[in-house]
PDB file of C-alpha atoms in Angstrom:
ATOM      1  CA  UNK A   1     103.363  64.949 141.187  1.00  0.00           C
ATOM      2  CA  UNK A   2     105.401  68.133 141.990  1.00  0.00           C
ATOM      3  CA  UNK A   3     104.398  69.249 138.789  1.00  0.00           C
ATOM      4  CA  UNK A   4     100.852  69.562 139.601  1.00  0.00           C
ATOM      5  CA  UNK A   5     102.015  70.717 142.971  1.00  0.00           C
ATOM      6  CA  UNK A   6     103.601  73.530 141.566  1.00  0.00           C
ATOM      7  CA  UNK A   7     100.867  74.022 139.769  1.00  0.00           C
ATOM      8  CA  UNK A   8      98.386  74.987 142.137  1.00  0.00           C
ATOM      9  CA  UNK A   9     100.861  76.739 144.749  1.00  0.00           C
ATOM     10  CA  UNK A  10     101.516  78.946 142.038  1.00  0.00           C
ATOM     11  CA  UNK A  11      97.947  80.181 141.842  1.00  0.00           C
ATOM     12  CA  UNK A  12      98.427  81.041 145.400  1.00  0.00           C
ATOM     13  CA  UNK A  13     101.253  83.147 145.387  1.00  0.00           C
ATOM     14  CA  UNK A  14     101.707  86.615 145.067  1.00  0.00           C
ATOM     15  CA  UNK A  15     102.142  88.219 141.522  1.00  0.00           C
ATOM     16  CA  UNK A  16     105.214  89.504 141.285  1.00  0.00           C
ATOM     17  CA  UNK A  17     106.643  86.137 142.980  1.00  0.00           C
ATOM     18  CA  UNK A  18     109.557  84.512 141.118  1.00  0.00           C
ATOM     19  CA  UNK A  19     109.310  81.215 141.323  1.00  0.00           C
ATOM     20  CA  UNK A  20     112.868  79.529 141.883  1.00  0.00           C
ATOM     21  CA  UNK A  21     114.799  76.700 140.492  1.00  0.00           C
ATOM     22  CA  UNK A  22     113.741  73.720 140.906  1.00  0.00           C
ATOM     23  CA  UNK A  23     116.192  70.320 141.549  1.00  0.00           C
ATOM     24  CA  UNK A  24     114.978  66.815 142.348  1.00  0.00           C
ATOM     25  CA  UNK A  25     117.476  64.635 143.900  1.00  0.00           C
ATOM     26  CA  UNK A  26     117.999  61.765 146.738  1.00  0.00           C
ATOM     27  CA  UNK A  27     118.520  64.567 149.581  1.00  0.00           C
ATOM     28  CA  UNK A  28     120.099  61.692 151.707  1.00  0.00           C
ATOM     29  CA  UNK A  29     122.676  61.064 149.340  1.00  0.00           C
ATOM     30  CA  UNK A  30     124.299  64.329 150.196  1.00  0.00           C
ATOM     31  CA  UNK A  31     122.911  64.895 153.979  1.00  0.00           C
ATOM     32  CA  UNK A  32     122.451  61.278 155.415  1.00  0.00           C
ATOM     33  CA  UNK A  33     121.265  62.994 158.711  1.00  0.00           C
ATOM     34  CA  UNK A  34     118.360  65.264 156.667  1.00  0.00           C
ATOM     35  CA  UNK A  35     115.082  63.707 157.171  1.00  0.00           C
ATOM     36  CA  UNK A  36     113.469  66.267 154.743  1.00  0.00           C
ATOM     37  CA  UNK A  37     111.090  66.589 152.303  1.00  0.00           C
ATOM     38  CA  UNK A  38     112.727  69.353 150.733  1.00  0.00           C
ATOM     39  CA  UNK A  39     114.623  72.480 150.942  1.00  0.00           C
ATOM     40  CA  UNK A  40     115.569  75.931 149.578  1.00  0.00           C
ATOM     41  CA  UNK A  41     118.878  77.117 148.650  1.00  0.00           C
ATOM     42  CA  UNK A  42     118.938  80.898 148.489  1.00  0.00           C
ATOM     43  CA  UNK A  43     122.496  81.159 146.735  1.00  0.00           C
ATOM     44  CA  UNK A  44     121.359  79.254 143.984  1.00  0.00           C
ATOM     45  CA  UNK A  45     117.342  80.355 144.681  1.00  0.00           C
ATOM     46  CA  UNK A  46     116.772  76.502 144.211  1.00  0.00           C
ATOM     47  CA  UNK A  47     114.281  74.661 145.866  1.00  0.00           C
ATOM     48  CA  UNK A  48     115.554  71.096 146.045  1.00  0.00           C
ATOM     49  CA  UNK A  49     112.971  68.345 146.463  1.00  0.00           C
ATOM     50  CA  UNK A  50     113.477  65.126 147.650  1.00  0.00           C
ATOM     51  CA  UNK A  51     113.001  62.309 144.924  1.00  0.00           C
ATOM     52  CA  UNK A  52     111.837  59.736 147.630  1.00  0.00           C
ATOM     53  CA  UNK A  53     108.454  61.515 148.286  1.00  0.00           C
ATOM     54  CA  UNK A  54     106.699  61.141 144.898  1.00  0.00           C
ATOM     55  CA  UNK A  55     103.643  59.968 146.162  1.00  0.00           C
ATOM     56  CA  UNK A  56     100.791  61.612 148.187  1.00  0.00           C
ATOM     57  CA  UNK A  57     100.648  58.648 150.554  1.00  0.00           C
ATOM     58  CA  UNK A  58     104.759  59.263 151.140  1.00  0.00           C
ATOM     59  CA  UNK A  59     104.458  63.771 151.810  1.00  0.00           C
ATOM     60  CA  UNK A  60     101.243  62.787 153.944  1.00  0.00           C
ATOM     61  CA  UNK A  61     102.719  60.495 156.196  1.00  0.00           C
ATOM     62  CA  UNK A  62     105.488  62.004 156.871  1.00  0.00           C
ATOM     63  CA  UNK A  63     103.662  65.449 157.514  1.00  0.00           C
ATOM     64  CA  UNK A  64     100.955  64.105 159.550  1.00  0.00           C
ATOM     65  CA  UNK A  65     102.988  61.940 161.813  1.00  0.00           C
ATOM     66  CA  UNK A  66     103.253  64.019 164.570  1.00  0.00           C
ATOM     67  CA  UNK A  67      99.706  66.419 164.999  1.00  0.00           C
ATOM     68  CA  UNK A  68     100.448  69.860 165.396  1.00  0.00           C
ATOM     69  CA  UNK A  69     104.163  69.418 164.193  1.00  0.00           C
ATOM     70  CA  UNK A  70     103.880  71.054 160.767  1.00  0.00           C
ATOM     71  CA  UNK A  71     101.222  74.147 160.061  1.00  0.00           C
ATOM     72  CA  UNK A  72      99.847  73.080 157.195  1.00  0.00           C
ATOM     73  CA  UNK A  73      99.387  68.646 156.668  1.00  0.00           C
ATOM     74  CA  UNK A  74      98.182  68.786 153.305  1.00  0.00           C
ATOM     75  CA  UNK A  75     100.619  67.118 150.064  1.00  0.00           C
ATOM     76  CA  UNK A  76     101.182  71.101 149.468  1.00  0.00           C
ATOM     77  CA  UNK A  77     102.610  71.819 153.111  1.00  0.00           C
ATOM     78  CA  UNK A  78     105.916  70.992 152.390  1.00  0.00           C
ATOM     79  CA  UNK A  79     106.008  72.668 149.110  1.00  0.00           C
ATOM     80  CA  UNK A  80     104.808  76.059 150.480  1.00  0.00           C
ATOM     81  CA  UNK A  81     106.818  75.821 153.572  1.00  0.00           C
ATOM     82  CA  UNK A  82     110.038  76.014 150.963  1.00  0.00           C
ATOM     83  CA  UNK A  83     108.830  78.638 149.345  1.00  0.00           C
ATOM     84  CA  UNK A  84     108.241  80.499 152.011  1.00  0.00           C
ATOM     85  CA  UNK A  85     111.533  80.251 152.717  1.00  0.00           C
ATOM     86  CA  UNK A  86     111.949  82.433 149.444  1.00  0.00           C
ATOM     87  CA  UNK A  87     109.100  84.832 150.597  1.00  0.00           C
ATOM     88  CA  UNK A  88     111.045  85.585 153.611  1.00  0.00           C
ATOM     89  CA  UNK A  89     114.328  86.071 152.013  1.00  0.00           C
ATOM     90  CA  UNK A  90     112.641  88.452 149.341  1.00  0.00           C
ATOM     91  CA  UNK A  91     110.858  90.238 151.944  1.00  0.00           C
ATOM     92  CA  UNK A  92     114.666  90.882 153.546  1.00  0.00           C
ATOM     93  CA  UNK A  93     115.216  92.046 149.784  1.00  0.00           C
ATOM     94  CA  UNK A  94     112.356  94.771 149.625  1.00  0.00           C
ATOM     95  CA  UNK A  95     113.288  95.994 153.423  1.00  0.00           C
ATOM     96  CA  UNK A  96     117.326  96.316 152.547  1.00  0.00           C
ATOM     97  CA  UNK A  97     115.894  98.479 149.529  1.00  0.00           C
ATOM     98  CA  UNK A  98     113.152 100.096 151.292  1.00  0.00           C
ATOM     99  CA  UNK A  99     115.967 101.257 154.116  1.00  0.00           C
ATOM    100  CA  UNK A 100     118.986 101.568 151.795  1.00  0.00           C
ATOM    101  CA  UNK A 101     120.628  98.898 153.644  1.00  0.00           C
ATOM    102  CA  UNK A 102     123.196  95.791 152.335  1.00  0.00           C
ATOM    103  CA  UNK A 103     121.031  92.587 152.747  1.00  0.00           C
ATOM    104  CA  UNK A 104     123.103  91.402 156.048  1.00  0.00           C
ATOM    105  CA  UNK A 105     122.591  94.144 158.149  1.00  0.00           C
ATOM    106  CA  UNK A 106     118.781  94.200 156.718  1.00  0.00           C
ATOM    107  CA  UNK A 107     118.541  90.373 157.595  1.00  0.00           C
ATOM    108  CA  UNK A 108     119.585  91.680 161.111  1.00  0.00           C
ATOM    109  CA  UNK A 109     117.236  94.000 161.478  1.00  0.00           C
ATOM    110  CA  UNK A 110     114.428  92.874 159.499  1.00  0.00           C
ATOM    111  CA  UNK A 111     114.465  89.287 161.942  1.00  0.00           C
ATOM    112  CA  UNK A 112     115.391  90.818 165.208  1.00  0.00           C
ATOM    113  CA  UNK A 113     112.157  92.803 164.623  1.00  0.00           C
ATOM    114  CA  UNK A 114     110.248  89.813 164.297  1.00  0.00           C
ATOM    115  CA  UNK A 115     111.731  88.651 167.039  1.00  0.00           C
ATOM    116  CA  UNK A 116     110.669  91.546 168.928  1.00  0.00           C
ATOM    117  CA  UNK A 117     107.114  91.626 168.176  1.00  0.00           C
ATOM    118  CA  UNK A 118     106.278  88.171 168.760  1.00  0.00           C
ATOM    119  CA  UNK A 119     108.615  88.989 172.491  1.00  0.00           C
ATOM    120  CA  UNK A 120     105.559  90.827 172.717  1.00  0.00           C
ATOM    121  CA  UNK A 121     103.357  88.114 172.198  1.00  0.00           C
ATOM    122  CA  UNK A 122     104.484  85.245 174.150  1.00  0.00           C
ATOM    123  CA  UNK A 123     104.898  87.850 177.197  1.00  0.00           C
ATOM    124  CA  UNK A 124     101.300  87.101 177.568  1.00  0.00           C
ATOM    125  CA  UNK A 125     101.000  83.635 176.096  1.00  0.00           C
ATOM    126  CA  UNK A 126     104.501  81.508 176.205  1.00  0.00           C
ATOM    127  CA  UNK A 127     102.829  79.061 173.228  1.00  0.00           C
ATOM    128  CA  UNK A 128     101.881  82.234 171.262  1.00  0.00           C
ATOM    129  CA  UNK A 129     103.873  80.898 167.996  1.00  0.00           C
ATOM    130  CA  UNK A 130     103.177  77.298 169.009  1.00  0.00           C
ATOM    131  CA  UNK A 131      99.249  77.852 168.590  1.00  0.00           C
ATOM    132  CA  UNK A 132      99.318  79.943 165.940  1.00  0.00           C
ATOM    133  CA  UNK A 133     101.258  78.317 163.488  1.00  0.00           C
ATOM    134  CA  UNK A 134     103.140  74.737 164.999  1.00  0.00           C
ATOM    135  CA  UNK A 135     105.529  73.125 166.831  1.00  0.00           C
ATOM    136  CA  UNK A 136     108.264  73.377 164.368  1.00  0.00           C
ATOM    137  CA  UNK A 137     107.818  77.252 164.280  1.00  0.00           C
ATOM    138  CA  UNK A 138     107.600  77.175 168.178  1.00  0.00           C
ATOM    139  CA  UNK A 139     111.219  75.374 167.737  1.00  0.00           C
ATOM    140  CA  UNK A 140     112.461  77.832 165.421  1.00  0.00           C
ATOM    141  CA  UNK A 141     111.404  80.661 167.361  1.00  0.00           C
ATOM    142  CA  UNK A 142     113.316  79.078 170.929  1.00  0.00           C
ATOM    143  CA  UNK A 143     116.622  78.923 168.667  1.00  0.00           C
ATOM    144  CA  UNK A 144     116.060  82.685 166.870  1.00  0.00           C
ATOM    145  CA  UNK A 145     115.804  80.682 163.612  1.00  0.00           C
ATOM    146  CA  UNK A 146     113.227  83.491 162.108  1.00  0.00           C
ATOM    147  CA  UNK A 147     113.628  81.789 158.572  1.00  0.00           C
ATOM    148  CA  UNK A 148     111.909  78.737 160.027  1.00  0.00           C
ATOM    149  CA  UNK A 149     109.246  80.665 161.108  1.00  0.00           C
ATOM    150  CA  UNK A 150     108.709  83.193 158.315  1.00  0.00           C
ATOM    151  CA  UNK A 151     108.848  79.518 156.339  1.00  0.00           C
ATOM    152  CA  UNK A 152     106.107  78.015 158.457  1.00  0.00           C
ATOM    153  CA  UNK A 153     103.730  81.305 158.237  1.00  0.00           C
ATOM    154  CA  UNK A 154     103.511  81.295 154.492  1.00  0.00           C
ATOM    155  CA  UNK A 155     102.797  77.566 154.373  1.00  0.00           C
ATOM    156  CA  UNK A 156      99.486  78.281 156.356  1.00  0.00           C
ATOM    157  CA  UNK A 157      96.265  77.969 154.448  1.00  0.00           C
ATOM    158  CA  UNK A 158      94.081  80.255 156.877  1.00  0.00           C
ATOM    159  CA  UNK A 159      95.538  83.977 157.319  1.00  0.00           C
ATOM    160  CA  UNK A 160      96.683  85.087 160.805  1.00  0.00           C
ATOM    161  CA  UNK A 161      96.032  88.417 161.351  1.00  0.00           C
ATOM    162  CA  UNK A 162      98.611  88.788 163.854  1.00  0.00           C
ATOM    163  CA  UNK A 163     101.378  88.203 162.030  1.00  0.00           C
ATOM    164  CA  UNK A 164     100.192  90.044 158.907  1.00  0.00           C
ATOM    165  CA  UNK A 165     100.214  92.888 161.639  1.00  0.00           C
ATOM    166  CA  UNK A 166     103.651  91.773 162.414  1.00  0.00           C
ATOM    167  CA  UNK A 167     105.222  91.558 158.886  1.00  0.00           C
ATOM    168  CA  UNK A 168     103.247  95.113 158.298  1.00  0.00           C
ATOM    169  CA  UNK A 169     104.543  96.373 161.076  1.00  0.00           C
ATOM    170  CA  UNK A 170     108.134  95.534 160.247  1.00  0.00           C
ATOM    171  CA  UNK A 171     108.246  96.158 156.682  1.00  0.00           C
ATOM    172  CA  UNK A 172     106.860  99.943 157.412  1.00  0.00           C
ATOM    173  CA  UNK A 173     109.318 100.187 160.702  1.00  0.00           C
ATOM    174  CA  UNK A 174     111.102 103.418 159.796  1.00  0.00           C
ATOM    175  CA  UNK A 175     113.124 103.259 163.521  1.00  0.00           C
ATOM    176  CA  UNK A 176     116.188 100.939 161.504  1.00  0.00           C
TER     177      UNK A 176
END
């Protein structure tokens, strides 16, 4: 199943994307208090998947059980939420080198600008990130978790020209 998952995520992605490792183990045995699908270790660039969902019927349910929870429902969500986790670390990557900066302080910057723009866009509309991409994004955003939301954006299916805007916007900043 991940396999084929793979698969057709790949298609998706951009070209010069390097896909990471890839582990399959009983996430549980190592975080009993995880309920996860799967995850993404940057130090290792491994995306860990959870052997307990190898079924469609198992990634749906657990996806769809809450409407407007996750971005994208489908048996992919999951698997291009964690690689958007990736995404958003090798965006950091391209803005520390665009701004000759050491990937910390770029991390900084690069998610406190985020953070500022979409300031900007719940001034107006408090469920800004909430409607645009989901509730878990909405969550991330209320605890400054910008990985979380970076992770939720590239799991979307449909573009959202704001936050292309956004990630434009930031990657061209020249004020760091």
């Amino acid at each position: 199943l991940l396999e084929m998952q793979l698969k057709k995520v790949q298609r998706e992605l951009p070209d010069d994307f390097e896909m990471p490792r890839i582990a399959i183990c009983d996430i549980k045995k190592y975080y009993p208090d995880l309920d996860a699908i799967a995850g993404y270790d940057r130090e290792s660039n491994t995306l860990i998947w959870n052997v307990n969902f190898d079924s469609k019927k198992k990634i749906l349910k657990f996806v769809q059980r809450q409407k407007g929870y996750f971005t994208n429902t489908s048996v992919l969500g999951p698997l291009r939420h964690e690689l958007g986790h990736k995404q958003h670390y090798d965006m950091i990557e391209k803005f520390a080198s665009i701004h000759e900066l050491g990937y910390t302080v770029a991390e900084k910057e690069f998610n406190a600008n985020i953070l500022r723009v979409l300031d900007e866009c719940t001034r107006y509309d408090p469920l800004w990130v909430k409607n645009n991409l989901s509730t878990y994004a909405y969550q991330g955003y209320e605890k400054g978790f910008v990985n979380e939301i970076m992770a939720e954006y590239f799991a979307k299916t449909e573009p959202t020209k704001e936050i292309d805007r956004i990630l434009r916007e930031v990657m061209a900043n020249d004020e760091t």
